[in-house]
């Protein structure tokens, strides 16, 4: 089993998805969203819509830790 480390956390105000677009590269415009328990919340969504409808909390979006308030 391989392990993964998240090196930084990004604060994203609710309703703002442009920060996620900047976090992921052009090649990774489709991302998966996980909660902190490792469960998939959204699968293969466009990065611009990754945070839409998420409740406040910490998520992993495209391999980056994101805080939604």
Backbone as ProteinMPNN parsed JSONL, in Angstrom:
{"seq_chain_A": "XXXXXXXXXXXXXXXXXXXXXXXXXXXXXXXXXXXXXXXXXXXXXXXXXXXXXXXXXXXXXXXXXXXXX", "coords_chain_A": {"N_chain_A": [[0.845, -1.171, 0.0], [0.649, 2.163, -0.9], [1.548, 5.402, 0.359], [0.286, 8.735, 0.786], [1.1, 12.14, 0.975], [-0.06, 15.288, 1.979], [0.969, 18.492, 1.354], [0.251, 21.157, 1.739], [-2.428, 23.389, 2.695], [-5.301, 24.834, 1.332], [-7.362, 27.633, 1.655], [-10.661, 28.078, 0.742], [-13.24, 30.188, 0.044], [-16.78, 29.644, 0.424], [-18.604, 28.875, -2.484], [-16.713, 29.782, -4.28], [-14.909, 28.793, -6.944], [-12.741, 29.311, -8.509], [-10.264, 29.255, -7.292], [-9.673, 26.563, -7.054], [-9.386, 25.896, -9.728], [-6.973, 27.204, -10.26], [-5.259, 25.701, -8.701], [-5.065, 23.173, -9.837], [-3.49, 21.715, -12.689], [-3.595, 22.511, -16.224], [-3.825, 20.081, -17.568], [-5.114, 18.523, -15.732], [-7.926, 19.044, -15.578], [-10.129, 17.636, -14.91], [-11.173, 16.315, -11.915], [-11.078, 14.344, -8.851], [-12.95, 14.336, -5.823], [-12.471, 14.02, -2.42], [-13.514, 13.201, 0.93], [-12.286, 13.738, 4.314], [-12.218, 11.235, 5.383], [-11.511, 9.641, 3.367], [-13.402, 8.884, 1.554], [-14.98, 8.932, -1.623], [-16.403, 11.87, -2.709], [-17.134, 13.318, -4.937], [-16.771, 12.296, -8.276], [-14.602, 12.437, -11.016], [-15.136, 15.186, -11.878], [-15.372, 18.412, -13.392], [-12.81, 20.736, -12.665], [-13.634, 23.341, -12.15], [-16.132, 23.014, -11.085], [-15.792, 21.58, -8.82], [-16.129, 22.243, -6.096], [-18.753, 22.922, -5.859], [-21.775, 22.81, -4.146], [-20.728, 21.531, -1.909], [-20.58, 20.892, 1.584], [-19.442, 22.906, 4.379], [-16.089, 22.189, 5.297], [-13.153, 20.029, 5.225], [-11.563, 18.956, 2.335], [-10.138, 16.756, -0.15], [-9.012, 17.732, -3.15], [-8.225, 16.997, -6.307], [-5.769, 16.032, -5.358], [-4.939, 17.97, -3.566], [-5.289, 19.535, -0.399], [-8.199, 21.128, 0.668], [-9.958, 23.716, 2.266], [-13.256, 24.36, 2.902], [-15.421, 26.867, 3.723]], "CA_chain_A": [[0.0, 0.0, 0.0], [1.427, 3.398, -0.94], [0.983, 6.478, 1.17], [0.251, 10.035, 0.126], [1.205, 13.251, 1.917], [-0.533, 16.59, 1.511], [1.955, 19.416, 1.9], [-0.297, 22.46, 2.097], [-3.876, 23.466, 2.697], [-5.774, 26.048, 0.683], [-8.676, 28.086, 2.098], [-11.52, 28.489, -0.368], [-14.562, 30.613, 0.513], [-17.902, 28.931, -0.188], [-19.074, 29.428, -3.746], [-15.609, 30.23, -5.126], [-14.242, 27.63, -7.506], [-11.581, 29.713, -9.298], [-9.044, 28.851, -6.579], [-9.407, 25.161, -7.406], [-8.884, 25.916, -11.1], [-5.577, 27.604, -10.21], [-4.496, 24.666, -8.016], [-4.84, 22.023, -10.716], [-2.911, 22.117, -13.964], [-4.48, 22.433, -17.39], [-4.035, 18.676, -17.9], [-5.942, 17.907, -14.703], [-9.153, 19.809, -15.429], [-11.11, 16.729, -14.311], [-10.611, 15.912, -10.627], [-11.898, 13.617, -7.894], [-13.057, 15.033, -4.545], [-12.578, 13.078, -1.31], [-13.604, 13.791, 2.267], [-11.12, 13.392, 5.123], [-12.262, 9.805, 5.683], [-11.065, 8.947, 2.167], [-14.538, 8.496, 0.72], [-15.179, 9.778, -2.793], [-17.586, 12.732, -2.624], [-17.437, 13.565, -6.348], [-15.835, 11.58, -9.125], [-14.376, 12.93, -12.371], [-15.856, 16.431, -12.131], [-14.541, 19.513, -13.856], [-12.243, 21.43, -11.508], [-14.392, 24.557, -11.876], [-17.348, 22.644, -10.363], [-15.409, 20.627, -7.772], [-16.609, 22.632, -4.769], [-20.18, 23.232, -5.909], [-22.668, 22.004, -3.323], [-20.069, 20.896, -0.766], [-20.788, 21.488, 2.894], [-18.17, 23.349, 4.963], [-15.23, 21.121, 5.773], [-11.871, 19.843, 4.55], [-11.671, 17.987, 1.255], [-8.986, 16.576, -1.028], [-9.457, 18.012, -4.515], [-7.09, 16.875, -7.234], [-4.551, 15.794, -4.603], [-4.635, 19.1, -2.684], [-6.229, 19.686, 0.704], [-8.952, 22.378, 0.516], [-10.895, 24.03, 3.34], [-14.451, 25.081, 2.442], [-16.143, 27.443, 4.878]], "C_chain_A": [[0.89, 1.234, 0.0], [0.752, 4.461, -0.086], [1.121, 7.792, 0.424], [0.304, 11.121, 1.195], [0.706, 14.522, 1.257], [0.348, 17.645, 2.154], [1.398, 20.782, 2.27], [-1.807, 22.424, 2.03], [-4.28, 24.822, 2.137], [-7.154, 26.378, 1.216], [-9.454, 28.572, 0.891], [-12.866, 28.901, 0.196], [-15.665, 29.86, -0.225], [-18.326, 29.647, -1.466], [-17.975, 29.913, -4.677], [-14.879, 29.006, -5.644], [-12.988, 28.012, -8.285], [-10.275, 29.325, -8.615], [-8.685, 27.412, -6.9], [-8.864, 25.098, -8.824], [-7.401, 26.272, -11.126], [-4.702, 26.517, -9.594], [-4.162, 23.501, -8.931], [-4.315, 22.515, -12.05], [-3.946, 21.985, -15.079], [-4.807, 20.979, -17.729], [-5.008, 18.009, -16.945], [-7.249, 18.667, -14.511], [-10.292, 18.958, -14.875], [-10.471, 16.158, -13.048], [-11.596, 15.032, -9.859], [-11.862, 14.399, -6.586], [-13.298, 13.984, -3.462], [-12.811, 13.838, -0.007], [-12.402, 13.307, 3.073], [-11.122, 11.942, 5.584], [-11.834, 8.978, 4.48], [-12.178, 8.484, 1.261], [-14.682, 9.468, -0.45], [-16.485, 10.539, -2.631], [-18.079, 13.056, -4.029], [-16.369, 12.877, -7.179], [-15.814, 12.182, -10.518], [-15.242, 14.138, -12.711], [-14.872, 17.465, -12.645], [-14.055, 20.302, -12.644], [-13.008, 22.707, -11.162], [-15.668, 24.271, -11.087], [-17.058, 21.747, -9.166], [-15.996, 20.968, -6.41], [-18.099, 22.938, -4.724], [-20.982, 22.267, -5.047], [-22.018, 21.314, -2.136], [-20.378, 21.643, 0.526], [-19.441, 21.976, 3.426], [-17.387, 22.167, 5.516], [-13.936, 21.069, 4.986], [-12.029, 18.707, 3.545], [-10.328, 17.859, 0.542], [-9.505, 16.713, -2.449], [-8.237, 17.957, -5.429], [-5.768, 16.711, -6.502], [-4.141, 16.916, -3.67], [-5.714, 19.189, -1.603], [-6.866, 21.076, 0.614], [-9.924, 22.522, 1.68], [-12.033, 24.852, 2.757], [-15.174, 25.571, 3.67], [-17.527, 27.83, 4.502]], "O_chain_A": [[1.799, 1.337, 0.824], [-0.454, 4.417, 0.156], [1.968, 7.937, -0.458], [-0.382, 11.023, 2.213], [1.022, 14.792, 0.099], [0.464, 17.688, 3.378], [2.023, 21.502, 3.049], [-2.397, 21.55, 1.395], [-3.657, 25.838, 2.444], [-8.032, 25.516, 1.235], [-8.959, 29.383, 0.109], [-13.574, 28.072, 0.769], [-15.488, 29.483, -1.383], [-18.396, 30.875, -1.511], [-18.272, 30.409, -5.764], [-14.29, 28.259, -4.862], [-12.233, 27.127, -8.689], [-9.275, 29.089, -9.294], [-7.505, 27.079, -7.007], [-7.958, 24.31, -9.093], [-6.646, 25.712, -11.92], [-3.521, 26.418, -9.928], [-3.091, 22.906, -8.814], [-4.659, 23.612, -12.492], [-5.024, 21.421, -14.89], [-5.93, 20.671, -18.13], [-5.66, 17.03, -17.309], [-7.645, 18.911, -13.371], [-11.305, 19.492, -14.422], [-9.378, 15.593, -13.092], [-12.785, 14.983, -10.175], [-10.864, 15.049, -6.273], [-14.21, 13.164, -3.569], [-12.365, 14.975, 0.145], [-11.585, 12.541, 2.562], [-10.123, 11.468, 6.124], [-11.795, 7.75, 4.555], [-11.93, 7.763, 0.295], [-14.524, 10.678, -0.285], [-17.544, 9.941, -2.441], [-19.282, 13.068, -4.288], [-15.193, 12.881, -6.816], [-16.859, 12.41, -11.128], [-15.985, 14.129, -13.693], [-13.676, 17.394, -12.36], [-14.813, 20.511, -11.698], [-13.03, 23.115, -10.0], [-16.233, 25.182, -10.481], [-17.985, 21.209, -8.56], [-16.328, 20.064, -5.643], [-18.646, 23.188, -3.649], [-20.879, 21.051, -5.202], [-22.692, 20.578, -1.416], [-20.429, 22.873, 0.55], [-18.398, 21.506, 2.971], [-17.954, 21.26, 6.125], [-13.652, 21.954, 4.179], [-12.558, 17.642, 3.864], [-9.485, 18.752, 0.625], [-10.33, 15.918, -2.901], [-7.331, 18.784, -5.323], [-4.742, 17.2, -6.975], [-3.09, 16.826, -3.036], [-6.893, 18.95, -1.862], [-6.163, 22.08, 0.497], [-10.625, 21.576, 2.038], [-11.806, 25.917, 2.184], [-15.506, 24.787, 4.559], [-18.278, 28.329, 5.34]]}, "name": "protein", "num_of_chains": 1, "seq": "XXXXXXXXXXXXXXXXXXXXXXXXXXXXXXXXXXXXXXXXXXXXXXXXXXXXXXXXXXXXXXXXXXXXX"}
